[in-house]
Short mmCIF file of C-alpha atoms in Angstrom, two decimals:
data_model
loop_
_atom_site.label_atom_id
_atom_site.label_comp_id
_atom_site.label_asym_id
_atom_site.label_seq_id
_atom_site.Cartn_x
_atom_site.Cartn_y
_atom_site.Cartn_z
CA UNK A 261 74.92 27.82 -60.09
CA UNK A 262 75.38 25.24 -57.34
CA UNK A 263 78.56 26.97 -56.27
CA UNK A 264 76.55 30.16 -55.87
CA UNK A 265 73.96 28.44 -53.63
CA UNK A 266 76.67 26.88 -51.48
CA UNK A 267 78.33 30.20 -51.12
CA UNK A 268 75.10 31.88 -50.12
CA UNK A 269 74.38 29.11 -47.58
CA UNK A 270 77.83 29.48 -46.04
CA UNK A 271 77.14 33.14 -45.88
CA UNK A 272 74.05 32.47 -43.75
CA UNK A 273 75.88 30.11 -41.34
CA UNK A 274 78.16 32.30 -39.37
CA UNK A 275 79.83 31.53 -36.02
CA UNK A 276 77.70 34.11 -34.28
CA UNK A 277 74.47 32.60 -35.51
CA UNK A 278 75.57 29.10 -34.51
CA UNK A 279 76.39 30.27 -30.98
CA UNK A 280 72.98 31.97 -30.76
CA UNK A 281 71.13 28.81 -31.85
CA UNK A 282 73.07 26.66 -29.40
CA UNK A 283 72.24 29.13 -26.64
CA UNK A 284 68.54 28.95 -27.44
CA UNK A 285 68.55 25.15 -27.44
CA UNK A 286 70.42 25.11 -24.14
CA UNK A 287 67.95 27.57 -22.63
CA UNK A 288 65.01 25.47 -23.79
CA UNK A 289 66.58 22.31 -22.37
CA UNK A 290 67.24 24.01 -19.03
CA UNK A 291 63.67 25.36 -18.90
CA UNK A 292 62.20 21.94 -19.70
CA UNK A 293 64.36 20.24 -17.10
CA UNK A 294 63.46 22.83 -14.46
CA UNK A 295 59.68 22.28 -14.57
CA UNK A 296 57.71 19.23 -13.30
CA UNK A 297 54.00 18.95 -14.17
CA UNK A 298 52.16 16.45 -11.93
CA UNK A 299 48.85 14.69 -12.73
CA UNK A 300 46.00 13.57 -10.44
CA UNK A 301 46.13 9.97 -9.18
CA UNK A 302 49.93 9.76 -9.05
CA UNK A 303 52.58 10.40 -6.43
CA UNK A 304 55.87 11.90 -7.65
CA UNK A 305 59.21 11.59 -5.83
CA UNK A 306 61.76 14.25 -6.86
CA UNK A 307 65.36 13.29 -6.07
CA UNK A 308 67.98 16.08 -6.13
CA UNK A 309 71.21 14.34 -7.05
CA UNK A 310 73.38 17.29 -5.99
CA UNK A 311 72.03 17.59 -2.45
CA UNK A 312 70.48 14.11 -2.04
CA UNK A 313 67.14 15.59 -0.90
CA UNK A 314 63.77 13.97 -1.74
CA UNK A 315 60.58 15.94 -2.44
CA UNK A 316 57.11 14.33 -2.62
CA UNK A 317 54.26 15.72 -4.75
CA UNK A 318 50.77 14.14 -4.37
CA UNK A 319 48.57 16.87 -5.90
CA UNK A 320 48.36 17.97 -9.55
CA UNK A 321 50.26 21.18 -10.39
CA UNK A 322 53.51 22.70 -11.65
CA UNK A 323 56.70 22.34 -9.56
CA UNK A 324 60.36 23.38 -10.00
CA UNK A 325 63.23 20.87 -9.91
CA UNK A 326 67.00 20.82 -10.31
CA UNK A 327 67.71 20.70 -14.07
CA UNK A 328 69.93 17.88 -15.37
CA UNK A 329 70.74 16.76 -11.82
CA UNK A 330 67.36 15.37 -10.63
CA UNK A 331 65.35 12.17 -11.03
CA UNK A 332 61.56 11.83 -11.02
CA UNK A 333 59.90 8.53 -9.94
CA UNK A 334 56.12 8.16 -10.37
CA UNK A 335 53.96 5.89 -8.20
CA UNK A 336 50.29 5.00 -8.71
CA UNK A 337 48.25 6.16 -5.73
CA UNK A 338 45.76 3.27 -6.21
CA UNK A 339 46.99 -0.16 -7.33
CA UNK A 340 44.75 -3.08 -8.31
CA UNK A 341 46.25 -6.57 -8.38
CA UNK A 342 44.24 -9.40 -9.89
CA UNK A 343 44.80 -13.13 -9.52
CA UNK A 344 42.81 -15.07 -12.10
CA UNK A 345 40.62 -12.17 -13.29
CA UNK A 346 41.16 -11.04 -16.87
CA UNK A 347 37.98 -8.99 -17.32
CA UNK A 348 36.77 -5.65 -16.04
CA UNK A 349 38.92 -2.65 -15.29
CA UNK A 350 42.52 -2.16 -16.43
CA UNK A 351 44.48 -4.03 -13.77
CA UNK A 352 48.12 -3.31 -13.08
CA UNK A 353 48.80 -7.02 -12.70
CA UNK A 354 47.01 -9.96 -14.30
CA UNK A 355 48.24 -13.13 -12.63
CA UNK A 356 47.10 -16.72 -12.37
CA UNK A 357 44.56 -17.70 -9.67
CA UNK A 358 46.00 -18.25 -6.22
CA UNK A 359 46.85 -21.89 -5.47
CA UNK A 360 45.98 -22.60 -1.83
CA UNK A 361 46.12 -25.65 0.43
CA UNK A 362 43.54 -26.19 3.15
CA UNK A 363 43.94 -27.72 6.59
CA UNK A 364 42.79 -31.19 5.42
CA UNK A 365 45.50 -31.18 2.67
CA UNK A 366 43.01 -30.50 -0.13
CA UNK A 367 43.96 -27.77 -2.60
CA UNK A 368 42.07 -25.32 -4.77
CA UNK A 369 42.31 -22.37 -7.11
CA UNK A 370 41.00 -19.09 -5.65
CA UNK A 371 40.63 -16.07 -7.99
CA UNK A 372 40.97 -12.83 -6.02
CA UNK A 373 41.37 -9.12 -6.64
CA UNK A 374 43.06 -6.68 -4.23
CA UNK A 375 42.99 -2.90 -4.27
CA UNK A 376 45.68 -0.93 -2.42
CA UNK A 377 45.93 2.79 -1.70
CA UNK A 378 49.31 4.48 -1.14
CA UNK A 379 49.85 6.96 1.66
CA UNK A 380 50.00 10.73 1.13
CA UNK A 381 52.42 11.15 4.04
CA UNK A 382 55.74 12.40 2.57
CA UNK A 383 57.84 10.52 5.16
CA UNK A 384 56.08 7.23 4.42
CA UNK A 385 56.44 7.79 0.67
CA UNK A 386 60.14 8.59 1.05
CA UNK A 387 60.64 5.45 3.13
CA UNK A 388 58.79 3.38 0.51
CA UNK A 389 60.85 4.93 -2.32
CA UNK A 390 64.12 4.17 -0.58
CA UNK A 391 63.07 0.52 -0.21
CA UNK A 392 61.57 -0.20 -3.65
CA UNK A 393 62.81 2.65 -5.93
CA UNK A 394 60.08 2.12 -8.62
CA UNK A 395 56.37 1.53 -9.01
CA UNK A 396 56.76 -1.87 -10.68
CA UNK A 397 59.19 -3.07 -8.05
CA UNK A 398 56.75 -1.99 -5.32
CA UNK A 399 53.91 -3.96 -6.89
CA UNK A 400 55.91 -7.10 -7.62
CA UNK A 401 57.99 -7.22 -4.47
CA UNK A 402 55.53 -6.04 -1.83
CA UNK A 403 51.89 -5.98 -2.93
CA UNK A 404 51.69 -9.16 -5.01
CA UNK A 405 53.83 -11.29 -2.70
CA UNK A 406 52.09 -10.07 0.46
CA UNK A 407 48.61 -10.67 -1.02
CA UNK A 408 49.59 -14.20 -2.10
CA UNK A 409 51.23 -14.97 1.26
CA UNK A 410 48.24 -13.81 3.35
CA UNK A 411 45.80 -15.73 1.13
CA UNK A 412 47.78 -18.95 1.49
CA UNK A 413 48.10 -18.52 5.27
CA UNK A 414 44.37 -17.78 5.66
CA UNK A 415 43.41 -20.90 3.67
CA UNK A 416 45.20 -23.13 6.21
CA UNK A 417 42.64 -22.01 8.80
CA UNK A 418 39.83 -23.81 6.89
CA UNK A 419 39.17 -27.32 5.70
CA UNK A 420 38.34 -27.93 2.07
CA UNK A 421 34.77 -28.99 2.83
CA UNK A 422 34.28 -26.07 5.20
CA UNK A 423 35.56 -23.61 2.59
CA UNK A 424 33.42 -24.87 -0.30
CA UNK A 425 30.31 -25.47 1.83
CA UNK A 426 29.58 -21.94 2.98
CA UNK A 427 32.86 -20.65 4.47
CA UNK A 428 33.81 -18.37 1.57
CA UNK A 429 32.33 -15.21 3.12
CA UNK A 430 34.11 -15.74 6.44
CA UNK A 431 37.32 -16.55 4.55
CA UNK A 432 37.08 -13.24 2.69
CA UNK A 433 36.52 -11.30 5.93
CA UNK A 434 39.53 -12.90 7.64
CA UNK A 435 41.70 -12.39 4.54
CA UNK A 436 40.90 -8.65 4.43
CA UNK A 437 41.45 -8.34 8.19
CA UNK A 438 44.87 -10.05 8.12
CA UNK A 439 45.95 -8.19 5.00
CA UNK A 440 45.07 -4.82 6.58
CA UNK A 441 46.10 -5.40 10.20
CA UNK A 442 48.63 -8.20 10.13
CA UNK A 443 48.66 -11.99 9.88
CA UNK A 444 47.43 -13.99 12.89
CA UNK A 445 49.99 -15.76 15.01
CA UNK A 446 48.80 -19.38 14.70
CA UNK A 447 49.47 -22.89 15.90
CA UNK A 448 48.40 -26.25 14.50
CA UNK A 449 46.18 -28.34 16.72
CA UNK A 450 43.27 -30.73 16.57
CA UNK A 451 39.89 -29.05 16.91
CA UNK A 452 36.24 -30.02 16.69
CA UNK A 453 34.50 -28.94 13.52
CA UNK A 454 30.70 -28.67 13.70
CA UNK A 455 28.91 -29.85 10.56
CA UNK A 456 25.27 -29.79 9.55
CA UNK A 457 24.09 -33.13 8.13
CA UNK A 458 21.03 -35.36 7.87
CA UNK A 459 20.30 -37.99 10.50
CA UNK A 460 21.27 -41.56 9.53
CA UNK A 461 18.74 -43.49 7.50
CA UNK A 462 16.59 -45.91 9.48
CA UNK A 463 16.61 -44.04 12.78
CA UNK A 464 13.29 -44.49 14.50
CA UNK A 465 12.61 -40.86 15.21
CA UNK A 466 10.16 -38.26 14.02
CA UNK A 467 12.85 -35.81 12.88
CA UNK A 468 14.96 -38.29 10.93
CA UNK A 469 14.53 -36.19 7.80
CA UNK A 470 15.76 -32.99 9.41
CA UNK A 471 19.27 -31.51 9.44
CA UNK A 472 21.30 -32.31 12.55
CA UNK A 473 24.56 -30.91 13.86
CA UNK A 474 27.50 -33.32 14.11
CA UNK A 475 31.07 -32.81 15.33
CA UNK A 476 34.30 -34.07 13.77
CA UNK A 477 37.96 -33.81 14.93
CA UNK A 478 40.33 -32.29 12.34
CA UNK A 479 43.77 -30.64 12.34
CA UNK A 480 43.62 -26.89 11.66
CA UNK A 481 45.77 -23.79 11.95
CA UNK A 482 44.18 -21.88 14.85
CA UNK A 483 44.94 -18.24 15.81
CA UNK A 484 46.61 -17.70 19.18
CA UNK A 485 44.70 -15.27 21.42
CA UNK A 486 46.35 -12.61 23.56
CA UNK A 487 45.43 -11.68 27.13
CA UNK A 488 42.51 -9.58 25.89
CA UNK A 489 41.01 -12.50 23.96
CA UNK A 490 41.94 -11.03 20.58
CA UNK A 491 44.07 -12.80 17.94
CA UNK A 492 47.80 -12.08 18.29
CA UNK A 493 49.25 -10.64 15.07
CA UNK A 494 52.56 -10.48 13.27
CA UNK A 495 54.02 -7.27 11.86
CA UNK A 496 52.16 -5.89 8.88
CA UNK A 497 54.60 -4.87 6.13
CA UNK A 498 52.02 -2.55 4.55
CA UNK A 499 51.55 -0.44 7.67
CA UNK A 500 55.26 0.46 7.60
CA UNK A 501 54.67 2.44 4.40
CA UNK A 502 51.13 3.61 5.19
CA UNK A 503 49.57 1.45 2.45
CA UNK A 504 45.88 0.67 2.98
CA UNK A 505 43.81 -2.25 1.68
CA UNK A 506 40.58 -0.72 0.37
CA UNK A 507 38.96 -3.75 -1.26
CA UNK A 508 39.24 -7.54 -1.38
CA UNK A 509 37.13 -9.46 -3.91
CA UNK A 510 36.96 -13.26 -4.15
CA UNK A 511 35.86 -14.93 -7.38
CA UNK A 512 34.43 -18.41 -7.90
CA UNK A 513 36.94 -20.85 -6.35
CA UNK A 514 37.71 -24.18 -8.01
CA UNK A 515 38.52 -27.25 -5.87
CA UNK A 516 41.00 -29.93 -6.91
CA UNK A 517 39.59 -32.97 -8.70
CA UNK A 518 39.65 -35.24 -5.64
CA UNK A 519 37.93 -32.65 -3.43
CA UNK A 520 35.41 -31.88 -6.18
CA UNK A 521 34.64 -35.61 -6.48
CA UNK A 522 34.26 -35.85 -2.71
CA UNK A 523 31.85 -32.93 -2.61
CA UNK A 524 29.92 -34.30 -5.61
CA UNK A 525 29.67 -37.78 -4.06
CA UNK A 526 28.57 -36.26 -0.78
CA UNK A 527 25.84 -34.31 -2.56
CA UNK A 528 24.71 -37.48 -4.29
CA UNK A 529 24.72 -39.37 -0.99
CA UNK A 530 22.74 -36.59 0.64
CA UNK A 531 20.30 -36.63 -2.27
CA UNK A 532 19.94 -40.42 -2.04
CA UNK A 533 19.50 -40.15 1.71
CA UNK A 534 16.84 -37.50 1.29
CA UNK A 535 15.09 -39.66 -1.32
CA UNK A 536 15.22 -42.70 0.97
CA UNK A 537 13.94 -40.71 3.91
CA UNK A 538 11.19 -39.28 1.76
CA UNK A 539 10.18 -42.81 0.70
CA UNK A 540 10.16 -43.90 4.35
CA UNK A 541 8.15 -40.88 5.31
CA UNK A 542 5.77 -41.54 2.42
CA UNK A 543 5.28 -45.16 3.54
CA UNK A 544 4.71 -44.01 7.12
CA UNK A 545 2.31 -41.37 5.95
CA UNK A 546 0.43 -43.89 3.80
CA UNK A 547 0.18 -46.35 6.73
CA UNK A 548 -1.01 -43.60 9.02
CA UNK A 549 -3.45 -42.45 6.36
CA UNK A 550 -4.90 -45.97 6.01
CA UNK A 551 -5.19 -46.32 9.76
CA UNK A 552 -6.80 -42.92 10.00
CA UNK A 553 -9.17 -43.85 7.19
CA UNK A 554 -10.31 -46.95 9.11
CA UNK A 555 -10.63 -44.96 12.29
CA UNK A 556 -12.65 -42.38 10.43
CA UNK A 557 -14.90 -45.10 8.97
CA UNK A 558 -15.45 -46.68 12.39
CA UNK A 559 -16.06 -43.31 13.95
CA UNK A 560 -18.48 -42.45 11.15
CA UNK A 561 -20.44 -45.69 11.70
CA UNK A 562 -20.60 -45.11 15.45
CA UNK A 563 -21.68 -41.56 14.82
CA UNK A 564 -24.34 -42.74 12.34
CA UNK A 565 -25.75 -45.22 14.86
CA UNK A 566 -25.69 -42.65 17.58
CA UNK A 567 -27.30 -40.16 15.24
CA UNK A 568 -30.09 -42.67 14.33
CA UNK A 569 -30.76 -43.27 18.02
CA UNK A 570 -30.76 -39.58 18.74
CA UNK A 571 -33.07 -38.95 15.79
CA UNK A 572 -35.58 -41.56 17.12
CA UNK A 573 -35.50 -39.97 20.56
CA UNK A 574 -35.83 -36.57 18.99
CA UNK A 575 -38.83 -37.77 16.91
CA UNK A 576 -40.59 -39.11 20.04
CA UNK A 577 -39.82 -35.96 21.93
CA UNK A 578 -41.09 -33.99 18.97
CA UNK A 579 -44.42 -35.93 18.95
CA UNK A 580 -44.84 -35.41 22.70
CA UNK A 581 -43.98 -31.78 22.33
CA UNK A 582 -46.41 -31.38 19.42
CA UNK A 583 -49.24 -33.02 21.42
CA UNK A 584 -48.44 -30.87 24.42
CA UNK A 585 -48.41 -27.77 22.30
CA UNK A 586 -51.74 -28.75 20.66
CA UNK A 587 -53.35 -29.27 24.08
CA UNK A 588 -51.98 -26.00 25.32
CA UNK A 589 -53.20 -24.28 22.17
CA UNK A 590 -56.72 -25.75 22.58
CA UNK A 591 -56.73 -24.67 26.21
CA UNK A 592 -55.64 -21.24 25.15
CA UNK A 593 -58.39 -21.16 22.50
CA UNK A 594 -61.03 -22.10 25.11
CA UNK A 595 -59.74 -19.47 27.48
CA UNK A 596 -59.71 -17.03 24.61
CA UNK A 597 -63.37 -17.80 23.72
CA UNK A 598 -64.40 -17.49 27.36
CA UNK A 599 -62.57 -14.23 27.73
CA UNK A 600 -64.08 -12.96 24.47
CA UNK A 601 -67.62 -13.90 25.67
CA UNK A 602 -67.02 -12.23 29.01
CA UNK A 603 -65.69 -9.16 27.28
CA UNK A 604 -68.69 -9.18 24.88
CA UNK A 605 -71.23 -9.36 27.74
CA UNK A 606 -69.36 -6.69 29.63
CA UNK A 607 -69.34 -4.58 26.50
CA UNK A 608 -73.11 -5.07 26.01
CA UNK A 609 -73.70 -4.15 29.65
CA UNK A 610 -71.63 -1.06 29.28
CA UNK A 611 -73.49 -0.14 26.09
CA UNK A 612 -76.86 -0.64 27.80
CA UNK A 613 -75.75 1.48 30.70
CA UNK A 614 -74.56 4.12 28.30
CA UNK A 615 -77.84 4.00 26.34
CA UNK A 616 -79.80 4.32 29.61
CA UNK A 617 -77.80 7.31 30.61
CA UNK A 618 -78.25 8.81 27.15
CA UNK A 619 -82.02 8.28 27.22
CA UNK A 620 -82.24 9.72 30.70
CA UNK A 621 -80.26 12.71 29.54
CA UNK A 622 -82.48 13.04 26.44
CA UNK A 623 -85.62 12.88 28.63
CA UNK A 624 -84.29 15.48 30.96
CA UNK A 625 -83.30 17.64 28.00
CA UNK A 626 -86.74 17.24 26.39
CA UNK A 627 -88.39 18.11 29.69
CA UNK A 628 -86.32 21.23 30.10
CA UNK A 629 -86.82 22.11 26.42
CA UNK A 630 -90.62 21.79 26.81
CA UNK A 631 -90.50 23.94 29.93
CA UNK A 632 -88.43 26.52 28.04
CA UNK A 633 -90.85 26.51 25.08
CA UNK A 634 -93.78 26.85 27.42
CA UNK A 635 -92.16 29.71 29.31
CA UNK A 636 -91.27 31.40 26.02
CA UNK A 637 -94.84 30.98 24.71
CA UNK A 638 -96.32 32.38 27.91
CA UNK A 639 -93.98 35.33 27.74
CA UNK A 640 -94.76 36.00 24.07
CA UNK A 641 -98.50 35.64 24.75
CA UNK A 642 -98.26 38.07 27.62
CA UNK A 643 -96.31 40.53 25.46
CA UNK A 644 -98.81 40.16 22.58
CA UNK A 645 -101.74 40.56 24.95
CA UNK A 646 -100.21 43.68 26.44
CA UNK A 647 -99.56 45.00 22.91
CA UNK A 648 -103.12 44.44 21.74
CA UNK A 649 -104.45 45.82 24.98
CA UNK A 650 -102.43 48.95 24.45
CA UNK A 651 -103.61 49.21 20.82
CA UNK A 652 -107.18 48.74 21.88
CA UNK A 653 -106.87 51.59 24.35
CA UNK A 654 -105.49 53.94 21.63
CA UNK A 655 -107.42 52.66 18.57
CA UNK A 656 -107.88 55.98 16.84
CA UNK A 657 -104.26 56.93 17.17
CA UNK A 658 -103.08 53.57 15.77
CA UNK A 659 -105.45 53.80 12.72
CA UNK A 660 -104.31 57.31 12.00
CA UNK A 661 -100.66 56.25 12.07
CA UNK A 662 -101.41 53.33 9.70
CA UNK A 663 -103.24 55.58 7.23
CA UNK A 664 -100.38 58.03 7.38
CA UNK A 665 -97.81 55.34 6.57
CA UNK A 666 -99.92 54.04 3.62
CA UNK A 667 -100.36 57.53 2.24
CA UNK A 668 -96.63 58.20 2.41
CA UNK A 669 -95.84 55.01 0.52
CA UNK A 670 -98.44 55.74 -2.19
CA UNK A 671 -97.20 59.27 -2.57
CA UNK A 672 -93.60 58.19 -3.01
CA UNK A 673 -94.55 55.59 -5.68
CA UNK A 674 -97.24 57.65 -7.51
CA UNK A 675 -94.82 58.84 -10.32
CA UNK A 676 -94.06 55.23 -11.27
CA UNK A 677 -97.70 54.40 -11.95
CA UNK A 678 -98.99 54.71 -15.63
CA UNK A 679 -102.41 53.59 -16.69
CA UNK A 680 -102.95 52.84 -20.46
CA UNK A 681 -106.39 52.13 -21.71
CA UNK A 682 -106.78 49.31 -24.27
CA UNK A 683 -107.33 50.39 -27.87
CA UNK A 684 -108.74 47.13 -29.15
CA UNK A 685 -110.90 44.56 -27.47
CA UNK A 686 -111.73 41.03 -28.44
CA UNK A 687 -114.54 39.43 -26.58
CA UNK A 688 -113.95 35.82 -25.94
CA UNK A 689 -117.18 35.03 -24.06
CA UNK A 690 -120.87 34.77 -24.98
CA UNK A 691 -122.29 34.50 -28.47
CA UNK A 692 -119.78 35.23 -31.21
CA UNK A 693 -116.74 34.70 -28.90
CA UNK A 694 -113.51 32.86 -29.71
CA UNK A 695 -114.45 29.25 -29.61
CA UNK A 696 -111.38 27.64 -31.17
CA UNK A 697 -107.65 28.11 -31.65
CA UNK A 698 -108.24 29.22 -35.21
CA UNK A 699 -110.46 32.02 -33.96
CA UNK A 700 -107.74 33.13 -31.55
CA UNK A 701 -105.10 33.11 -34.30
CA UNK A 702 -107.39 35.02 -36.65
CA UNK A 703 -108.06 37.64 -34.01
CA UNK A 704 -104.38 38.13 -33.24
CA UNK A 705 -103.58 38.47 -36.93
CA UNK A 706 -106.21 41.16 -37.23
CA UNK A 707 -104.67 43.03 -34.30
CA UNK A 708 -101.24 42.78 -35.97
CA UNK A 709 -102.56 44.25 -39.21
CA UNK A 710 -104.15 47.08 -37.31
CA UNK A 711 -100.84 47.89 -35.61
CA UNK A 712 -98.96 47.89 -38.94
CA UNK A 713 -101.51 50.20 -40.52
CA UNK A 714 -101.19 52.57 -37.60
CA UNK A 715 -97.36 52.62 -38.02
CA UNK A 716 -97.70 53.34 -41.74
CA UNK A 717 -100.04 56.25 -40.99
CA UNK A 718 -97.51 57.76 -38.63
CA UNK A 719 -94.70 57.44 -41.20
CA UNK A 720 -96.82 59.16 -43.86
CA UNK A 721 -97.54 62.03 -41.53
CA UNK A 722 -93.84 62.44 -40.82
CA UNK A 723 -93.13 62.48 -44.55
CA UNK A 724 -95.69 65.13 -45.29
CA UNK A 725 -94.32 67.33 -42.62
#
């Protein structure tokens, strides 16, 4: 059975099929070697080994290359090198902190991070590739060594105390400037360094507790200036390949033990000096306070005495002023009474004059009223006399007119007159008259009975009918 399987398998493997499979594998290998797929953030250098030409690809995409006779080298477009920083982003290099020496021979450890950006210029990339041939070699040979060299050179331009007492920011600015544009051309000479310190203890001055500027001669590496007053520079190896420095970050530097002890002792001395000065100032302030307190007490006593004297003078002046005001008020009251009396008499005189005028007017009015009444009476008398005279002349005519008027009135009112004769009579006078109230009541009752009997007679007549 196994012989049958082997025979069938040999039947499947024929020379033609083997040649076909080898052709397919060769075609796939050629196709894979002919295509280059580039990613973002990388620069690719394609080297054609047949012609010796170099092609640079900086953008992501698909490119064709010489199969089996080409070499691809990949470079990082952004490279971050860290000295003494093991946290944060994924650095390409994690190295020990930079060991630097300052101008006053003190040393220190400075952690720093540098970020570099490669050029997109194909000629610059080709030049860089011909020099370094790989990404790792570029970082180790150029970027790391140049960053360390510039940091060490820049540190010689500062003293240890100057660096650790506020010069870190300026150090970072000069380091980035020299790394990007070239190292300063320097010389070593003695220069004056200005320091800020407290005045010596015991100086008899008001500002002995304030910071003062002092100068000290030290040896430093100083940049040489050109004719334009700018620092002269050496050639920058990064500019040859178009590499840019995009960021420089300085960590927390650590001084050597001797420098750290010096700085610590100096801080202690400054603290002791400040404490001593504060004690001196406190003693001075207390002495001045005591003196001021005595001056204040003396001034207060003088002021109290002066105030007592002024109060006595003021009291006397007040009494005089009160007496003067009382006299003036009495004088005013007398004048007021006199003026009131004068005004009262004048008022009475005016009232009398007014009353006189009123009475005179009333008299005149009464006189004219009497004359008017008299004239009216005379006129009415004359009219009445003329009227009676006229009536006397025509007596018969007047009587006839009066009779006529009376007759007309009686005629008009004659229908309204009705004369009823009494049916009963009660004599109240003479003998047998009504002499008492009982007689009157008895008589009225009799009249009432007579009226009722008359009404009953009328009703019986109506019923019979």
